[in-house]
Amino acid sequence: MTSVDIIKAPTNDPGDTSPVETVKAAGYSTARVIAIVGKTEGNGCVNDFSRTLSAAVWEPSLPADAVTVFSGGTEGVLTPHVSFVVADDTPHPGFDRGLVAAAGRTRTFAPQEIGRRTQAREVRDTVAGLMAALELAPEDVHLVLVKCPLLTSAKVAACRAMGAEPATSDTYESMAHSRRASSIGIALALGECAEDEVEPALAGTAEVWSSRASASSGAELDDCHVLVLGTSTRAANPLRAVHASMRDAIDVETVNGLLDQVRAQDGTVVQVFAKAEADPSGTLRGQRHTMLTDSDLQSTRHARAAVGGLLAGLVQDTAIYVSGGAESQGPPGGGSLVIVYRLPQP
Amino acid sequence: MTSVDIIKAPTNDPGDTSPVETVKAAGYSTARVIAIVGKTEGNGCVNDFSRTLSAAVWEPSLPADAVTVFSGGTEGVLTPHVSFVVADDTPHPGFDRGLVAAAGRTRTFAPQEIGRRTQAREVRDTVAGLMAALELAPEDVHLVLVKCPLLTSAKVAACRAMGAEPATSDTYESMAHSRRASSIGIALALGECAEDEVEPALAGTAEVWSSRASASSGAELDDCHVLVLGTSTRAANPLRAVHASMRDAIDVETVNGLLDQVRAQDGTVVQVFAKAEADPSGTLRGQRHTMLTDSDLQSTRHARAAVGGLLAGLVQDTAIYVSGGAESQGPPGGGSLVIVYRLPQP
Amino acid sequence: MTSVDIIKAPTNDPGDTSPVETVKAAGYSTARVIAIVGKTEGNGCVNDFSRTLSAAVWEPSLPADAVTVFSGGTEGVLTPHVSFVVADDTPHPGFDRGLVAAAGRTRTFAPQEIGRRTQAREVRDTVAGLMAALELAPEDVHLVLVKCPLLTSAKVAACRAMGAEPATSDTYESMAHSRRASSIGIALALGECAEDEVEPALAGTAEVWSSRASASSGAELDDCHVLVLGTSTRAANPLRAVHASMRDAIDVETVNGLLDQVRAQDGTVVQVFAKAEADPSGTLRGQRHTMLTDSDLQSTRHARAAVGGLLAGLVQDTAIYVSGGAESQGPPGGGSLVIVYRLPQP
Amino acid sequence: MTSVDIIKAPTNDPGDTSPVETVKAAGYSTARVIAIVGKTEGNGCVNDFSRTLSAAVWEPSLPADAVTVFSGGTEGVLTPHVSFVVADDTPHPGFDRGLVAAAGRTRTFAPQEIGRRTQAREVRDTVAGLMAALELAPEDVHLVLVKCPLLTSAKVAACRAMGAEPATSDTYESMAHSRRASSIGIALALGECAEDEVEPALAGTAEVWSSRASASSGAELDDCHVLVLGTSTRAANPLRAVHASMRDAIDVETVNGLLDQVRAQDGTVVQVFAKAEADPSGTLRGQRHTMLTDSDLQSTRHARAAVGGLLAGLVQDTAIYVSGGAESQGPPGGGSLVIVYRLPQP
């Protein structure tokens, strides 16, 4: 059970490690970092080497068991930044609970396992293990963040050379398969998906999702990085979180509903974690959108830009975590939304 | 002085003229169309042939003096659609004023005139003529919409073959020059720019703008198409408009300020006309954005997606007119915002 | 049996119909046009409205039974242009054979038929009918050009509303499915595919292809446009053609082999029709390429640019027809190559 | 005076340092590396972090005075790879001359110096210093490779905060300015540009170029990295080089002319270094190209894909160095071309 603080800092570019100074200025050593969660300014797709660069520059300076989660794509108004989840053992008198976190990794996946049942199960087990370590019941979990692998041309070829067939041979689509498998794993761990729903959920024929799942794919790793955030009465600190599912990309009501909860407690928003996607029907509230027919610009880029613009406006902050591709992370066309906030000193 | 109604309809693609049925269903003949203002699903940049296609399919069926204004780019949640400004001579008892409109064209421009003083002056004169025809004082004008030409490689070459130098040889940048010249012309006509500010304004060294200007460039025309919308006590209809400048791309306060005015009068939003751009400083409220360093995606596409996402959320409608590139159409990084709404029957 | 001439002219933009003057200058009325085959400067993908624009401006001025085949994408050095296949009844004494052509259309396809067996069969039947009309044996056919439909978001939704499942829900991928089905239809008609190979060929598990097939997809039509070109001793004109399959995107040997045949007869190249694609293995002669992992730029655009650069260099002409996506139109990573040339007066 | 060998190896991704094994297998320690010159699979434009990633992973393992030159963009058939220029003190009896190389850096540039006279002069001085160190006369130089900085939004802002005006505020265009300034510096050092031509050459009004200049810009550095390659009778090894200017993007004659020289000596091509660009006139041999009006895809990407396709075909190798943007590196629309080859054992 680790009580945590969250420190956020902008970056000058994906190779910029100067935010380490912000961590230190807040009174923490990098040895206390449990996870770094960043938005980098690549395309957020298969060939996004901004994520790889960030992972390469950060990993040597963080503890070996810390995880990195870099999500590419700061379309529109979004600001590249990093958020550190750090272990906070400062006493915070006056609080009866607090935000807690733990991070871990699954094993490495063979190419043919990506986007499939095995990935879902391994994520489930890792999440379950982290929840157990934190002594968190499912209802106390606010966010499970997963960074998961994708299929490159080389992995597709390696797969076939082994006589196996990958989940897809389309590299961009493999990102969606991987996010979906991870999210189903999260839903399993949180009791939001039954075992017999796994296959239809993976096939996209059963609508299974978790409003606390946030999965993003990348070529920079072969396993899954997992971060669990929850609130626990075993900790005492001023951080809290609320979560919900945006029903679609313009669901202002849900966003304002969460923000109202924060304001009702005099809270200050620390960070927003949102998933966004193009509604797979090609329409949004019955009106046509063009995100799925734009061959110049992947739909995840469209979705991040639009939902990022909305959320940045509503919270009046552009350094928020908006990630594209919300398969099983909310209803089709919607996505999970988690707001971490800080209570005033009592 | 022409009292007008506005009819909005979605399109299935840029070649779709089925919205003519919506016009007829509303009781209007296409002979009454003054202007058609549409959002088409191209990239909104130099090679956006969705605009050209829409102009090609619509122009034969509209009156010869009607103008077409097609703005490309429905990034994110935006819905391709058209709005018809139609002459409405129905009596609307109980109203003491109403929305009026007139449309016209400048002369054709030589390539070297695009983005320069001549364009600004011709736009000024056309706007002034339309205001006079409508008997509108500057303060009664809510929106001046201009569709203006750009420089293709062929126009740049033609220009040089004549021994003249174009405003720029970068085709994408020529769009910004043209929008700026048009907008300065609008500001001149509305008394928001002095004659001696024209040159520094064109050079971008004087901050001259109009919160009622909305200019968009395209390769599909060689002159400027101009539409003036205002409210007049010589007309009587239920349409009204409010306008303001968004200070930046997340200026929710200004948007809500206008929406509050609409709601205070029990109005129903008919259409939103907004301009959006990447803040030229590379930052937004002090935080870095990446719209100007993304070589894969032009900044106007980023800006439309983000501001479109915000506005669609705030007005709960995706079929709105959000256009990219707000040079002299608002403060740097901001843009003009006009909301046309309908009052209830008295 | 129609003896034909081919007239090629550059275009200023996709809406430019000035090439009609070139047709007239060559002594032909537009009433004699059998087909117009053009390269337009869009992205060649789902939202390429340059094709739609060209079809919209050309179709009213061509005979009702003429077909349009506009292929988007003039990446790199390629020049937008159109080629007219016109009926030529001029006597050409001294020639013992000549190029002949016929064009036709399949029926309209329901969305769920696109990319499937039905499309292949209908294309087969249309090609067979045109071959019969031309009295051409399979070995006399040099090129079968097909323009075929794709799946938009709206078609996917329409399909599902009917309770059917489309071949794919990915709009860009639907282009490949449609090209493949058309090409298998061509191969069937030419005796290059057995009936029992159709299903595995459609699934991509059997390597079936025709080096005379050239299929390109577009949102601008719901049926298939088909053009058959061959040489016949029933005609007498100076046009001839040679064809082969490029084995991969740098197969200079095959290109030079055909050009050597042309030169050996003192021929002048009239037009090149080539298909190009990213090798699906992710490698080319054992070396990695990145066309399939570039999420910013579709692989068909990469392939057209590269093969277009090579062919334009080898034939020293940039106004050639290079089309992307060579499924069943050559070996994987390769594509069909047809060179039409003109013999000197005897 | 350093006799050199060149070792080329493909990479699996921009973070892949496995090619170090190829260096070792060839009998060299990384301590002997003078320069690493690579093609990475980014967009080759402003936000190409694949270059930054490669620099980040390679620099720690190379000698402090070695330089890195990573050029982004492997469009079309091009294969990501690295070439090492290594000091080779093996005796090569039977050779009377050999390839020599030296590398160095200019000082760091202030943002307002980028793309201006100062940059040109500093490059000139560094090149001159390296030539002197190698005791090379201008006519013995075959290639001067420069990696130079660009202007990001942050650099533009920093510049203005200092009260200075940058060469341009368009980040993509700054790449061209920087390449041009570097190339003029090279031309100065090689005696191909007079001092009084510098300003008009920078302004693009004087046609000054060097067929031995190859400059590429990136955000990953603030100084210029410079590599000089030449042949010297003070060295003895089997490597030789030839160079020329491609007159345009389809100048097969020049390419074959160089290849003929190589073949005449029984040489084996080791590496090709080419620069490519869209002809600024918008035409190529009088025919229109669309590289400068494609707002979805930067012209440098088009040019690399097309010229890469041509050169890969002509040399039958996809792992070649083709870099985009040939300002002052060849005639407008053309670019420098250098072929390094290995003579057989005598």
mmCIF file of C-alpha atoms in Angstrom, chain A residues 80-288:
data_model
loop_
_atom_site.group_PDB
_atom_site.id
_atom_site.type_symbol
_atom_site.label_atom_id
_atom_site.label_comp_id
_atom_site.label_asym_id
_atom_site.label_seq_id
_atom_site.Cartn_x
_atom_site.Cartn_y
_atom_site.Cartn_z
ATOM 1 C CA PRO A 80 3.438 17.678 -24.003
ATOM 2 C CA HIS A 81 4.104 16.938 -20.365
ATOM 3 C CA VAL A 82 4.894 14.242 -17.851
ATOM 4 C CA SER A 83 3.207 13.262 -14.612
ATOM 5 C CA PHE A 84 5.157 11.450 -11.942
ATOM 6 C CA VAL A 85 3.422 9.171 -9.508
ATOM 7 C CA VAL A 86 5.714 9.254 -6.481
ATOM 8 C CA ALA A 87 5.580 7.449 -3.166
ATOM 9 C CA ASP A 88 4.684 9.983 -0.506
ATOM 10 C CA ASP A 89 5.357 8.973 3.104
ATOM 11 C CA THR A 90 4.857 12.456 4.482
ATOM 12 C CA PRO A 91 2.204 12.478 7.169
ATOM 13 C CA HIS A 92 -0.903 14.377 6.082
ATOM 14 C CA PRO A 93 -2.844 14.910 9.288
ATOM 15 C CA GLY A 94 -6.490 15.668 8.894
ATOM 16 C CA PHE A 95 -7.089 13.239 6.036
ATOM 17 C CA ASP A 96 -8.859 9.945 6.595
ATOM 18 C CA ARG A 97 -7.901 8.369 3.257
ATOM 19 C CA GLY A 98 -5.696 9.006 0.307
ATOM 20 C CA LEU A 99 -4.628 8.131 -3.198
ATOM 21 C CA VAL A 100 -2.522 4.978 -3.495
ATOM 22 C CA ALA A 101 -0.731 3.441 -6.456
ATOM 23 C CA ALA A 102 1.305 0.480 -7.562
ATOM 24 C CA ALA A 103 2.940 -0.430 -10.835
ATOM 25 C CA GLY A 104 4.058 -3.643 -12.481
ATOM 26 C CA ARG A 105 4.688 -5.440 -15.717
ATOM 27 C CA THR A 106 3.314 -8.497 -17.431
ATOM 28 C CA ARG A 107 5.624 -10.952 -19.091
ATOM 29 C CA THR A 108 6.809 -10.313 -22.643
ATOM 30 C CA PHE A 109 4.357 -11.334 -25.336
ATOM 31 C CA ALA A 110 4.995 -13.338 -28.475
ATOM 32 C CA PRO A 111 3.671 -11.489 -31.539
ATOM 33 C CA GLN A 112 0.770 -13.870 -31.970
ATOM 34 C CA GLU A 113 -0.362 -13.225 -28.391
ATOM 35 C CA ILE A 114 -0.816 -9.510 -28.943
ATOM 36 C CA GLY A 115 -4.450 -8.514 -29.060
ATOM 37 C CA ARG A 116 -5.569 -11.949 -27.959
ATOM 38 C CA ARG A 117 -6.876 -13.775 -24.908
ATOM 39 C CA THR A 118 -3.413 -14.381 -23.500
ATOM 40 C CA GLN A 119 -2.723 -10.683 -23.322
ATOM 41 C CA ALA A 120 -6.058 -10.057 -21.607
ATOM 42 C CA ARG A 121 -5.313 -12.730 -19.016
ATOM 43 C CA GLU A 122 -1.824 -11.561 -18.282
ATOM 44 C CA VAL A 123 -3.042 -8.013 -17.803
ATOM 45 C CA ARG A 124 -5.844 -9.290 -15.590
ATOM 46 C CA ASP A 125 -3.350 -11.146 -13.416
ATOM 47 C CA THR A 126 -0.983 -8.224 -13.162
ATOM 48 C CA VAL A 127 -3.797 -5.831 -12.250
ATOM 49 C CA ALA A 128 -5.143 -8.303 -9.717
ATOM 50 C CA GLY A 129 -1.701 -8.636 -8.184
ATOM 51 C CA LEU A 130 -1.297 -4.891 -7.880
ATOM 52 C CA MET A 131 -4.768 -4.514 -6.362
ATOM 53 C CA ALA A 132 -3.904 -7.193 -3.842
ATOM 54 C CA ALA A 133 -0.641 -5.494 -2.990
ATOM 55 C CA LEU A 134 -2.560 -2.274 -2.439
ATOM 56 C CA GLU A 135 -5.330 -4.092 -0.574
ATOM 57 C CA LEU A 136 -7.802 -2.400 -2.872
ATOM 58 C CA ALA A 137 -11.304 -3.686 -3.532
ATOM 59 C CA PRO A 138 -12.493 -3.226 -7.125
ATOM 60 C CA GLU A 139 -14.756 -0.340 -6.116
ATOM 61 C CA ASP A 140 -11.763 1.568 -4.724
ATOM 62 C CA VAL A 141 -9.901 1.565 -8.014
ATOM 63 C CA HIS A 142 -10.146 4.748 -10.079
ATOM 64 C CA LEU A 143 -7.746 4.136 -12.905
ATOM 65 C CA VAL A 144 -5.791 1.283 -14.426
ATOM 66 C CA LEU A 145 -3.354 2.612 -16.967
ATOM 67 C CA VAL A 146 -1.731 0.139 -19.346
ATOM 68 C CA LYS A 147 0.944 0.649 -21.964
ATOM 69 C CA CYS A 148 0.917 -2.320 -24.314
ATOM 70 C CA PRO A 149 2.777 -3.547 -27.400
ATOM 71 C CA LEU A 150 1.722 -3.453 -31.042
ATOM 72 C CA LEU A 151 2.571 -5.361 -34.197
ATOM 73 C CA THR A 152 5.186 -3.928 -36.505
ATOM 74 C CA SER A 153 5.856 -5.368 -39.964
ATOM 75 C CA ALA A 154 8.795 -7.195 -38.420
ATOM 76 C CA LYS A 155 6.623 -8.750 -35.705
ATOM 77 C CA VAL A 156 4.014 -9.797 -38.261
ATOM 78 C CA ALA A 157 6.739 -11.445 -40.314
ATOM 79 C CA ALA A 158 8.297 -13.085 -37.238
ATOM 80 C CA CYS A 159 4.908 -14.412 -36.290
ATOM 81 C CA ARG A 160 4.346 -15.980 -39.692
ATOM 82 C CA ALA A 161 7.855 -17.360 -39.773
ATOM 83 C CA MET A 162 6.860 -19.270 -36.627
ATOM 84 C CA GLY A 163 3.821 -20.610 -38.454
ATOM 85 C CA ALA A 164 1.412 -18.506 -36.413
ATOM 86 C CA GLU A 165 -1.066 -15.918 -37.610
ATOM 87 C CA PRO A 166 -1.081 -12.494 -35.929
ATOM 88 C CA ALA A 167 -4.333 -10.924 -34.732
ATOM 89 C CA THR A 168 -4.074 -8.620 -37.748
ATOM 90 C CA SER A 169 -1.454 -7.779 -40.340
ATOM 91 C CA ASP A 170 -2.412 -4.105 -40.363
ATOM 92 C CA THR A 171 0.062 -2.412 -38.052
ATOM 93 C CA TYR A 172 -2.202 0.531 -37.150
ATOM 94 C CA GLU A 173 -5.097 -1.806 -36.415
ATOM 95 C CA SER A 174 -2.902 -3.912 -34.172
ATOM 96 C CA MET A 175 -2.837 -0.958 -31.790
ATOM 97 C CA ALA A 176 -6.605 -1.204 -31.365
ATOM 98 C CA HIS A 177 -6.456 -4.965 -30.829
ATOM 99 C CA SER A 178 -3.807 -4.549 -28.164
ATOM 100 C CA ARG A 179 -5.670 -1.759 -26.378
ATOM 101 C CA ARG A 180 -8.821 -3.830 -26.413
ATOM 102 C CA ALA A 181 -7.125 -6.937 -25.022
ATOM 103 C CA SER A 182 -5.519 -4.883 -22.251
ATOM 104 C CA SER A 183 -8.806 -3.243 -21.398
ATOM 105 C CA ILE A 184 -10.644 -6.519 -21.253
ATOM 106 C CA GLY A 185 -7.926 -7.695 -18.878
ATOM 107 C CA ILE A 186 -8.593 -4.666 -16.706
ATOM 108 C CA ALA A 187 -12.348 -5.262 -16.841
ATOM 109 C CA LEU A 188 -11.776 -8.878 -15.803
ATOM 110 C CA ALA A 189 -9.718 -7.811 -12.804
ATOM 111 C CA LEU A 190 -12.318 -5.248 -11.781
ATOM 112 C CA GLY A 191 -15.200 -7.681 -12.119
ATOM 113 C CA GLU A 192 -16.647 -5.826 -15.088
ATOM 114 C CA CYS A 193 -16.236 -8.669 -17.561
ATOM 115 C CA ALA A 194 -17.134 -12.331 -17.170
ATOM 116 C CA GLU A 195 -14.740 -14.988 -18.439
ATOM 117 C CA ASP A 196 -17.162 -16.127 -21.126
ATOM 118 C CA GLU A 197 -17.427 -12.599 -22.463
ATOM 119 C CA VAL A 198 -13.716 -12.416 -23.259
ATOM 120 C CA GLU A 199 -13.850 -13.906 -26.753
ATOM 121 C CA PRO A 200 -16.870 -11.947 -27.988
ATOM 122 C CA ALA A 201 -15.432 -8.825 -26.376
ATOM 123 C CA LEU A 202 -12.128 -9.338 -28.198
ATOM 124 C CA ALA A 203 -14.049 -9.858 -31.417
ATOM 125 C CA GLY A 204 -15.897 -6.620 -30.791
ATOM 126 C CA THR A 205 -19.270 -8.336 -30.746
ATOM 127 C CA ALA A 206 -19.915 -7.935 -27.018
ATOM 128 C CA GLU A 207 -19.899 -4.482 -25.533
ATOM 129 C CA VAL A 208 -17.630 -4.921 -22.567
ATOM 130 C CA TRP A 209 -15.842 -1.964 -21.120
ATOM 131 C CA SER A 210 -14.440 -0.388 -18.022
ATOM 132 C CA SER A 211 -14.719 3.292 -17.290
ATOM 133 C CA ARG A 212 -11.487 2.952 -15.323
ATOM 134 C CA ALA A 213 -9.433 1.411 -18.109
ATOM 135 C CA SER A 214 -6.959 3.454 -20.082
ATOM 136 C CA ALA A 215 -4.778 1.505 -22.499
ATOM 137 C CA SER A 216 -2.363 2.823 -25.065
ATOM 138 C CA SER A 217 -0.183 0.881 -27.510
ATOM 139 C CA GLY A 218 3.377 1.419 -28.625
ATOM 140 C CA ALA A 219 6.254 -0.146 -30.489
ATOM 141 C CA GLU A 220 8.613 0.694 -27.645
ATOM 142 C CA LEU A 221 7.805 -2.312 -25.477
ATOM 143 C CA ASP A 222 7.060 -6.042 -25.696
ATOM 144 C CA ASP A 223 5.298 -6.488 -22.381
ATOM 145 C CA CYS A 224 2.564 -4.413 -20.721
ATOM 146 C CA HIS A 225 3.292 -1.688 -18.212
ATOM 147 C CA VAL A 226 0.507 -1.402 -15.663
ATOM 148 C CA LEU A 227 -0.338 1.302 -13.140
ATOM 149 C CA VAL A 228 -3.203 1.033 -10.667
ATOM 150 C CA LEU A 229 -4.547 4.110 -8.889
ATOM 151 C CA GLY A 230 -7.143 3.940 -6.139
ATOM 152 C CA THR A 231 -8.203 5.509 -2.877
ATOM 153 C CA SER A 232 -7.655 3.749 0.400
ATOM 154 C CA THR A 233 -8.419 4.401 4.012
ATOM 155 C CA ARG A 234 -5.033 2.865 4.807
ATOM 156 C CA ALA A 235 -3.439 5.976 3.388
ATOM 157 C CA ALA A 236 -3.921 9.591 4.308
ATOM 158 C CA ASN A 237 -3.232 12.319 1.808
ATOM 159 C CA PRO A 238 -5.090 15.124 0.058
ATOM 160 C CA LEU A 239 -5.407 13.433 -3.357
ATOM 161 C CA ARG A 240 -8.717 12.015 -4.529
ATOM 162 C CA ALA A 241 -10.115 10.812 -7.838
ATOM 163 C CA VAL A 242 -13.449 10.513 -9.585
ATOM 164 C CA HIS A 243 -14.216 8.616 -12.755
ATOM 165 C CA ALA A 244 -16.951 8.074 -15.299
ATOM 166 C CA SER A 245 -17.438 7.185 -18.940
ATOM 167 C CA MET A 246 -17.897 9.870 -21.510
ATOM 168 C CA ARG A 247 -20.769 8.562 -23.632
ATOM 169 C CA ASP A 248 -19.427 10.259 -26.717
ATOM 170 C CA ALA A 249 -16.889 12.870 -27.755
ATOM 171 C CA ILE A 250 -19.104 15.826 -26.853
ATOM 172 C CA ASP A 251 -20.473 14.486 -23.572
ATOM 173 C CA VAL A 252 -20.051 17.708 -21.636
ATOM 174 C CA GLU A 253 -22.621 16.620 -19.090
ATOM 175 C CA THR A 254 -20.462 13.793 -17.796
ATOM 176 C CA VAL A 255 -17.361 15.965 -17.675
ATOM 177 C CA ASN A 256 -19.162 18.701 -15.804
ATOM 178 C CA GLY A 257 -20.688 16.129 -13.497
ATOM 179 C CA LEU A 258 -17.223 15.047 -12.369
ATOM 180 C CA LEU A 259 -15.952 18.612 -12.194
ATOM 181 C CA ASP A 260 -18.944 19.507 -10.023
ATOM 182 C CA GLN A 261 -17.950 16.752 -7.598
ATOM 183 C CA VAL A 262 -14.443 18.183 -7.455
ATOM 184 C CA ARG A 263 -15.714 21.699 -6.898
ATOM 185 C CA ALA A 264 -18.194 20.561 -4.267
ATOM 186 C CA GLN A 265 -15.194 19.471 -2.217
ATOM 187 C CA ASP A 266 -13.210 22.601 -2.984
ATOM 188 C CA GLY A 267 -10.787 20.403 -4.903
ATOM 189 C CA THR A 268 -8.142 21.504 -7.361
ATOM 190 C CA VAL A 269 -7.721 19.412 -10.476
ATOM 191 C CA VAL A 270 -4.288 17.760 -10.547
ATOM 192 C CA GLN A 271 -4.642 15.737 -13.708
ATOM 193 C CA VAL A 272 -7.256 14.479 -16.163
ATOM 194 C CA PHE A 273 -6.875 11.035 -17.759
ATOM 195 C CA ALA A 274 -9.215 10.613 -20.714
ATOM 196 C CA LYS A 275 -9.639 8.200 -23.582
ATOM 197 C CA ALA A 276 -11.200 9.288 -26.840
ATOM 198 C CA GLU A 277 -12.169 7.656 -30.090
ATOM 199 C CA ALA A 278 -14.077 8.137 -33.303
ATOM 200 C CA ASP A 279 -17.522 6.662 -32.950
ATOM 201 C CA PRO A 280 -17.295 3.415 -34.957
ATOM 202 C CA SER A 281 -20.765 4.035 -36.440
ATOM 203 C CA GLY A 282 -19.408 6.961 -38.437
ATOM 204 C CA THR A 283 -21.915 9.228 -36.735
ATOM 205 C CA LEU A 284 -22.122 11.149 -33.492
ATOM 206 C CA ARG A 285 -25.606 11.704 -32.131
ATOM 207 C CA GLY A 286 -26.929 10.876 -35.562
ATOM 208 C CA GLN A 287 -24.739 13.339 -37.416
ATOM 209 C CA ARG A 288 -21.993 12.156 -39.718
#
